[in-house]
Coordinates of C-alpha atoms in Angstrom, one line a residue:
M186 CA -53.0 55.8 -88.2
E187 CA -51.1 53.1 -90.2
R188 CA -51.3 54.2 -93.8
I189 CA -49.3 57.3 -95.0
I190 CA -49.9 58.7 -98.4
Y191 CA -47.5 61.4 -99.3
V192 CA -48.7 63.7 -102.0
D193 CA -46.8 66.9 -101.3
N194 CA -43.8 66.3 -103.5
A195 CA -43.8 69.9 -104.7
A196 CA -42.7 70.8 -101.2
T197 CA -40.0 68.2 -101.0
T198 CA -39.3 64.7 -102.1
S199 CA -37.8 61.7 -100.2
V200 CA -34.1 61.1 -100.8
S201 CA -33.8 58.1 -103.2
K202 CA -31.7 55.1 -102.2
L203 CA -29.5 55.8 -105.3
A204 CA -28.7 59.3 -104.1
L205 CA -28.2 58.3 -100.5
N206 CA -25.8 55.5 -101.5
A207 CA -23.9 57.9 -103.7
M208 CA -23.5 60.3 -100.8
L209 CA -22.5 58.0 -98.0
P210 CA -18.8 57.6 -98.9
F211 CA -18.3 61.3 -98.8
Y212 CA -19.5 61.4 -95.2
E213 CA -17.5 58.3 -94.1
T214 CA -14.4 57.8 -96.3
H215 CA -13.9 60.6 -98.8
F216 CA -14.6 63.4 -96.3
G217 CA -11.7 65.6 -97.3
N218 CA -12.0 69.3 -98.1
P219 CA -12.0 69.6 -101.9
S220 CA -9.6 72.6 -101.6
S221 CA -6.9 70.4 -99.9
I222 CA -4.1 68.9 -102.0
Y223 CA -3.9 65.5 -100.3
S224 CA -5.6 62.5 -101.8
I225 CA -8.9 62.4 -99.9
G226 CA -9.3 66.1 -100.7
Q227 CA -8.6 65.6 -104.3
T228 CA -11.0 62.6 -104.4
A229 CA -13.7 64.9 -103.1
K230 CA -12.8 67.6 -105.7
K231 CA -13.0 65.0 -108.6
A232 CA -16.4 64.0 -107.3
I233 CA -17.6 67.6 -107.5
E234 CA -16.4 68.0 -111.0
D235 CA -17.9 64.7 -112.1
A236 CA -21.2 65.8 -110.6
R237 CA -20.9 69.2 -112.4
E238 CA -20.5 67.3 -115.7
T239 CA -23.5 65.1 -115.0
I240 CA -25.8 68.0 -114.1
A241 CA -24.6 70.0 -117.2
N242 CA -25.4 67.0 -119.4
C243 CA -29.0 66.9 -118.0
L244 CA -29.5 70.6 -118.9
G245 CA -27.7 70.7 -122.3
A246 CA -25.1 72.9 -120.7
N247 CA -21.3 72.9 -120.4
A248 CA -19.8 71.9 -117.1
N249 CA -18.1 75.2 -116.6
E250 CA -21.5 76.9 -116.6
I251 CA -22.8 75.0 -113.5
F252 CA -22.2 76.6 -110.1
F253 CA -23.2 74.9 -106.9
T254 CA -25.3 76.7 -104.2
S255 CA -27.1 75.8 -101.0
C256 CA -30.7 75.8 -102.5
G257 CA -33.0 77.2 -105.2
S258 CA -33.6 80.4 -103.2
E259 CA -29.9 81.2 -103.1
S260 CA -29.6 80.5 -106.8
D261 CA -32.5 82.9 -107.5
N262 CA -31.0 85.6 -105.3
W263 CA -27.6 85.3 -106.9
A264 CA -28.9 85.3 -110.5
I265 CA -31.2 88.3 -110.0
K266 CA -29.1 90.5 -107.7
G267 CA -25.9 89.5 -109.5
V268 CA -27.2 90.7 -112.9
A269 CA -29.0 93.7 -111.5
H270 CA -26.0 95.1 -109.5
N271 CA -23.7 94.4 -112.5
L272 CA -25.9 96.0 -115.2
I273 CA -27.0 99.1 -113.1
K274 CA -23.5 100.3 -113.9
K275 CA -24.6 100.4 -117.6
G276 CA -27.8 102.3 -116.8
K277 CA -30.0 99.1 -116.9
N278 CA -32.3 99.4 -113.9
H279 CA -35.5 97.6 -115.0
I280 CA -36.5 94.0 -114.3
I281 CA -39.5 92.1 -115.6
T282 CA -41.1 89.2 -113.7
S283 CA -44.6 87.7 -113.2
K284 CA -47.1 88.2 -110.4
F285 CA -47.0 84.6 -109.2
E286 CA -43.3 83.8 -108.9
H287 CA -42.0 82.0 -105.9
H288 CA -41.2 84.3 -103.0
A289 CA -37.5 83.7 -103.6
V290 CA -37.9 85.7 -106.7
L291 CA -40.6 88.1 -105.6
H292 CA -38.9 89.2 -102.4
T293 CA -35.6 89.6 -104.2
V294 CA -37.0 91.9 -106.9
Q295 CA -38.9 93.8 -104.1
A296 CA -35.6 94.3 -102.3
L297 CA -34.1 95.7 -105.5
E298 CA -37.1 98.0 -105.8
R299 CA -36.2 99.4 -102.5
E300 CA -32.7 100.1 -103.9
G301 CA -34.3 102.1 -106.7
F302 CA -34.8 99.5 -109.5
S303 CA -38.0 99.5 -111.5
V304 CA -39.9 96.2 -111.7
T305 CA -42.8 95.2 -114.1
Y306 CA -45.0 92.4 -112.8
L307 CA -46.7 90.6 -115.7
D308 CA -50.2 89.2 -115.4
V309 CA -50.5 85.4 -115.6
H310 CA -54.2 85.3 -116.5
E311 CA -56.8 82.8 -115.5
D312 CA -54.9 79.9 -117.0
G313 CA -51.7 80.7 -115.1
I314 CA -49.6 81.5 -118.2
I315 CA -48.0 84.8 -119.2
R316 CA -48.5 86.2 -122.7
V317 CA -45.2 86.5 -124.6
K318 CA -46.6 89.5 -126.5
E319 CA -47.2 91.3 -123.1
L320 CA -43.7 90.5 -122.1
E321 CA -42.2 91.9 -125.3
Q322 CA -44.3 95.1 -124.8
A323 CA -42.8 95.5 -121.3
I324 CA -39.2 95.5 -122.4
T325 CA -37.5 98.9 -122.6
D326 CA -33.9 100.1 -123.3
K327 CA -33.5 100.0 -119.5
T328 CA -34.4 96.4 -119.0
A329 CA -31.6 94.4 -117.5
L330 CA -33.3 91.1 -116.8
V331 CA -36.4 89.0 -117.4
T332 CA -37.0 86.4 -114.6
I333 CA -40.0 84.0 -115.2
M334 CA -40.4 80.7 -113.5
Y335 CA -40.5 77.6 -115.7
A336 CA -43.3 75.8 -113.8
N337 CA -45.3 77.2 -111.0
N338 CA -44.8 75.5 -107.6
E339 CA -48.5 75.8 -106.6
I340 CA -50.7 75.3 -109.7
G341 CA -48.1 73.6 -111.9
T342 CA -48.5 75.6 -115.0
I343 CA -45.7 75.5 -117.5
Q344 CA -44.6 78.8 -119.2
P345 CA -43.6 79.1 -122.9
I346 CA -39.9 79.2 -122.0
K347 CA -38.4 78.9 -125.4
E348 CA -40.6 81.7 -126.8
I349 CA -39.7 83.9 -123.8
G350 CA -36.0 83.2 -124.4
E351 CA -36.4 84.1 -128.0
V352 CA -37.9 87.5 -127.2
C353 CA -35.2 88.2 -124.6
R354 CA -32.4 87.2 -127.1
K355 CA -34.0 89.4 -129.8
H356 CA -33.9 92.5 -127.4
K357 CA -30.5 91.6 -125.9
V358 CA -32.0 91.2 -122.4
L359 CA -30.8 88.4 -120.1
F360 CA -33.3 85.7 -119.2
H361 CA -33.4 83.8 -115.9
T362 CA -35.8 81.1 -115.0
D363 CA -36.6 79.6 -111.6
A364 CA -36.8 76.0 -112.7
V365 CA -36.9 74.4 -109.3
Q366 CA -40.2 72.6 -110.0
A367 CA -39.3 71.8 -113.6
V368 CA -35.8 70.3 -113.4
G369 CA -36.0 66.5 -113.3
N370 CA -39.7 66.6 -114.4
I371 CA -39.4 68.3 -117.8
K372 CA -36.8 67.9 -120.6
I373 CA -34.7 71.0 -120.5
D374 CA -32.1 72.2 -123.0
V375 CA -30.8 75.6 -122.0
N376 CA -29.3 76.4 -125.5
E377 CA -32.4 75.3 -127.5
Q378 CA -34.6 77.3 -125.1
N379 CA -32.5 80.4 -125.0
I380 CA -32.0 80.4 -121.2
D381 CA -29.2 82.5 -119.8
M382 CA -29.5 81.5 -116.2
L383 CA -31.5 78.7 -114.5
S384 CA -32.0 77.8 -110.8
L385 CA -32.5 74.3 -109.4
S386 CA -32.7 72.5 -106.1
A387 CA -31.9 68.9 -105.4
H388 CA -34.7 68.1 -102.9
K389 CA -37.4 68.5 -105.6
F390 CA -36.2 65.4 -107.5
H391 CA -35.3 62.9 -104.8
G392 CA -31.9 64.5 -103.9
P393 CA -30.9 65.9 -100.5
K394 CA -32.0 69.2 -99.0
G395 CA -29.6 72.0 -98.6
V396 CA -27.9 71.9 -102.1
G397 CA -28.8 73.5 -105.4
A398 CA -27.2 74.9 -108.5
L399 CA -27.3 77.8 -110.8
Y400 CA -26.6 77.5 -114.5
V401 CA -25.0 80.7 -115.9
R402 CA -24.4 80.9 -119.6
R403 CA -20.8 81.5 -120.5
G404 CA -20.2 85.3 -120.8
V405 CA -22.9 86.3 -118.4
A406 CA -21.4 88.5 -115.7
L407 CA -22.7 88.3 -112.2
E408 CA -21.6 90.1 -109.0
R409 CA -20.8 87.6 -106.3
L410 CA -23.4 87.1 -103.6
I411 CA -21.2 85.4 -101.1
E412 CA -17.7 86.6 -100.4
G413 CA -14.9 84.5 -99.0
G414 CA -12.7 81.8 -100.5
A415 CA -12.0 80.9 -104.1
Q416 CA -14.5 78.0 -104.4
E417 CA -16.6 77.7 -107.6
R418 CA -13.9 79.4 -109.7
S419 CA -13.9 82.4 -107.3
R420 CA -17.6 83.1 -108.0
R421 CA -19.3 81.6 -104.9
A422 CA -17.4 81.2 -101.7
G423 CA -17.8 78.5 -99.1
T424 CA -16.6 75.0 -98.5
E425 CA -18.6 72.8 -100.9
N426 CA -21.3 70.3 -99.7
V427 CA -19.6 67.4 -101.4
A428 CA -22.0 64.7 -100.3
G429 CA -25.0 66.9 -101.2
I430 CA -23.6 67.7 -104.7
V431 CA -22.9 64.1 -105.4
G432 CA -26.4 63.1 -104.3
M433 CA -27.9 65.8 -106.4
A434 CA -26.1 64.6 -109.5
A435 CA -27.1 61.0 -108.9
A436 CA -30.8 61.9 -108.3
L437 CA -31.0 64.2 -111.4
K438 CA -29.4 61.7 -113.7
S439 CA -31.9 59.1 -112.5
A440 CA -34.8 61.6 -112.9
C441 CA -33.7 62.5 -116.5
D442 CA -33.1 58.9 -117.6
G443 CA -36.5 57.8 -116.4
M444 CA -38.5 60.9 -117.3
I445 CA -40.7 59.6 -120.2
K446 CA -41.9 56.5 -118.4
R447 CA -42.4 58.4 -115.1
E448 CA -44.4 61.2 -116.9
E449 CA -46.8 58.7 -118.4
K450 CA -47.5 57.2 -114.9
L451 CA -47.9 60.6 -113.3
I452 CA -50.3 62.0 -116.0
A453 CA -52.5 58.9 -115.6
M454 CA -52.8 59.5 -111.8
R455 CA -53.1 63.2 -112.2
D456 CA -55.9 63.1 -114.7
K457 CA -57.8 60.5 -112.7
L458 CA -57.7 62.8 -109.7
I459 CA -58.7 65.9 -111.7
E460 CA -61.6 64.2 -113.5
N461 CA -63.1 62.8 -110.3
L462 CA -62.5 65.7 -108.0
L463 CA -64.2 68.0 -110.4
K464 CA -67.3 66.0 -110.0
I465 CA -67.7 67.6 -106.6
D466 CA -70.1 70.5 -106.8
Y467 CA -68.5 74.0 -106.8
S468 CA -65.0 72.8 -107.4
R469 CA -62.6 74.2 -109.9
L470 CA -59.2 73.3 -111.3
N471 CA -56.6 76.0 -110.9
G472 CA -54.2 76.5 -113.8
H473 CA -54.2 75.2 -117.4
R474 CA -55.7 71.8 -117.9
T475 CA -52.8 70.3 -119.8
K476 CA -49.9 72.8 -119.8
R477 CA -49.1 71.8 -116.3
L478 CA -46.6 69.5 -114.5
A479 CA -47.4 65.8 -114.9
G480 CA -47.8 65.4 -111.1
N481 CA -49.7 68.6 -110.2
V482 CA -53.3 68.8 -109.1
N483 CA -54.6 72.1 -107.6
I484 CA -58.3 72.3 -107.0
S485 CA -60.4 74.8 -105.0
F486 CA -63.6 73.8 -103.2
S487 CA -66.0 76.7 -102.5
G488 CA -67.3 77.0 -99.0
I489 CA -64.4 75.4 -97.0
E490 CA -61.2 76.5 -95.4
G491 CA -58.0 74.9 -96.7
E492 CA -56.3 74.4 -93.3
S493 CA -59.2 72.4 -92.0
L494 CA -59.2 70.3 -95.1
L495 CA -55.5 69.5 -94.7
L496 CA -55.9 68.5 -91.0
M497 CA -58.8 66.1 -91.8
L498 CA -56.8 64.6 -94.7
D499 CA -53.8 64.2 -92.3
A500 CA -56.1 62.3 -89.9
K501 CA -56.7 59.9 -92.8
G502 CA -53.0 59.5 -93.4
I503 CA -52.8 61.9 -96.5
C504 CA -50.0 64.5 -96.5
A505 CA -51.0 67.3 -98.9
S506 CA -50.9 71.1 -98.9
S507 CA -52.8 74.2 -99.8
G508 CA -49.9 76.0 -101.5
S509 CA -46.2 76.6 -101.1
A510 CA -44.5 75.0 -98.1
C511 CA -42.5 78.2 -97.8
T512 CA -45.5 80.2 -96.8
S513 CA -47.3 77.6 -94.7
G514 CA -47.3 79.8 -91.6
S515 CA -49.2 82.6 -93.4
L516 CA -53.0 83.0 -92.9
D517 CA -53.2 85.0 -96.1
P518 CA -54.6 83.3 -99.2
S519 CA -52.1 82.1 -101.9
H520 CA -50.7 85.0 -103.9
V521 CA -50.6 82.6 -106.8
L522 CA -54.3 81.9 -106.7
L523 CA -55.1 85.6 -106.3
A524 CA -52.9 86.3 -109.3
I525 CA -55.0 84.1 -111.5
G526 CA -58.1 85.9 -110.4
L527 CA -59.6 83.8 -107.6
P528 CA -61.5 85.7 -104.9
H529 CA -60.1 85.4 -101.3
E530 CA -62.9 83.1 -100.1
I531 CA -62.3 80.5 -102.9
A532 CA -58.5 80.9 -102.7
H533 CA -58.7 79.9 -99.0
G534 CA -60.3 76.6 -100.0
S535 CA -57.5 75.3 -102.3
L536 CA -55.8 71.9 -102.2
R537 CA -52.5 70.9 -103.9
L538 CA -51.8 67.3 -104.5
S539 CA -48.3 66.8 -106.0
L540 CA -47.4 63.3 -107.0
S541 CA -44.2 61.4 -107.6
D542 CA -43.3 58.1 -109.1
E543 CA -43.4 56.7 -105.5
N544 CA -47.2 57.1 -105.6
S545 CA -49.6 54.5 -107.0
M546 CA -53.0 54.3 -108.5
D547 CA -54.2 52.5 -105.4
E548 CA -53.3 55.7 -103.4
V549 CA -55.2 57.8 -105.9
D550 CA -58.2 55.6 -105.4
Y551 CA -57.9 56.0 -101.6
I552 CA -57.7 59.8 -101.9
L553 CA -60.8 59.8 -104.1
E554 CA -62.6 57.6 -101.5
V555 CA -61.9 59.8 -98.5
L556 CA -61.7 63.4 -99.9
P557 CA -65.3 64.0 -101.1
P558 CA -66.8 63.1 -97.7
I559 CA -64.4 65.4 -96.0
V560 CA -65.4 68.3 -98.3
E561 CA -69.1 67.5 -97.6
K562 CA -68.5 67.4 -93.8
L563 CA -66.6 70.7 -93.8
R564 CA -69.3 72.3 -95.9
S565 CA -72.0 71.1 -93.5
M566 CA -70.3 73.1 -90.8
S567 CA -69.6 76.2 -92.9
P568 CA -71.8 79.4 -92.8
L569 CA -70.1 80.4 -96.0
W570 CA -71.3 77.3 -97.7
E571 CA -74.9 78.1 -96.6
K572 CA -74.6 81.5 -98.2
I573 CA -73.2 80.0 -101.5
V574 CA -76.1 77.5 -101.7
A575 CA -78.7 80.1 -100.8
K576 CA -77.3 82.4 -103.5
A577 CA -77.4 79.7 -106.1
R578 CA -81.1 79.1 -105.4

């Protein structure tokens, strides 16, 4: 197998040369601990603060509102648990989220439920978008937090974040968004969009793995998640991943600077894939047709099993997925697809193609050349497909 086409960028992206080159000096020369007072330590500290400023500028935030973490999951945990454990002291024990959040959010609120918190899980409907009116109706005087993801990691649907933020601000409820899939792909202004906390992770926009950030609006009080030293203004202990932080800032600035041109390219590739794959009988697009990430295609093919589809695509040099990489070991159908109303047998036959600016239209053409015959072959071996065809007759 010579040709490799990587279309699983929602799982992770490659580290850009720009980010890698920015990181290398902090492994080789400027390797000092940022808490040290000698020069190479202070050089590292300055690099962290410069990165904090860069990331803040990309989000419309202030530098002192950016806190570095190890990943998006840690950021989600800190935001949700930090607010919940702080506001329970004031009698606020209710959290609102959606049914198709990333497991970093779902498992966190479920852990809080076991502690005695009440959680409302909003429907996301067939188009994968919550209804702001239903959110507002769910808010009570006990509501401490609303946590709704910006863009879904599987089906790519984009939520009405500004309107959600307006409702939360109106009812004096804090609003957190897991924006791991959105940051670097969608223009974000935390003030304009009324966001109180926002999670991001570098490896989703050509930065390194193992580093993320949490935006926390000034004045929002969070309990610490990690105890220890006085790093991150005594709010998040642990020696900073200086090289990772620098690489994250470089990657995000590049992503934000080139966003408009990149989006045009991705939408053209995405739409060509969608239009042609939907020509396959008994296929359906999952999520809203246009209110979705520019590089996201999620399609279900009735009568086949997703894992077999992925293995046959891999044999053709195509790296794709059937859902979140974080649940790839599970045999259960995607909770996201079940949340938008797909039956188990169709949810099992889903395919996610997530594009980046490193992909090309030639690669799209190759996918469209090899994928339909694979679907046809798998269906020819499927008893389920025979039942579907018989039922249609």
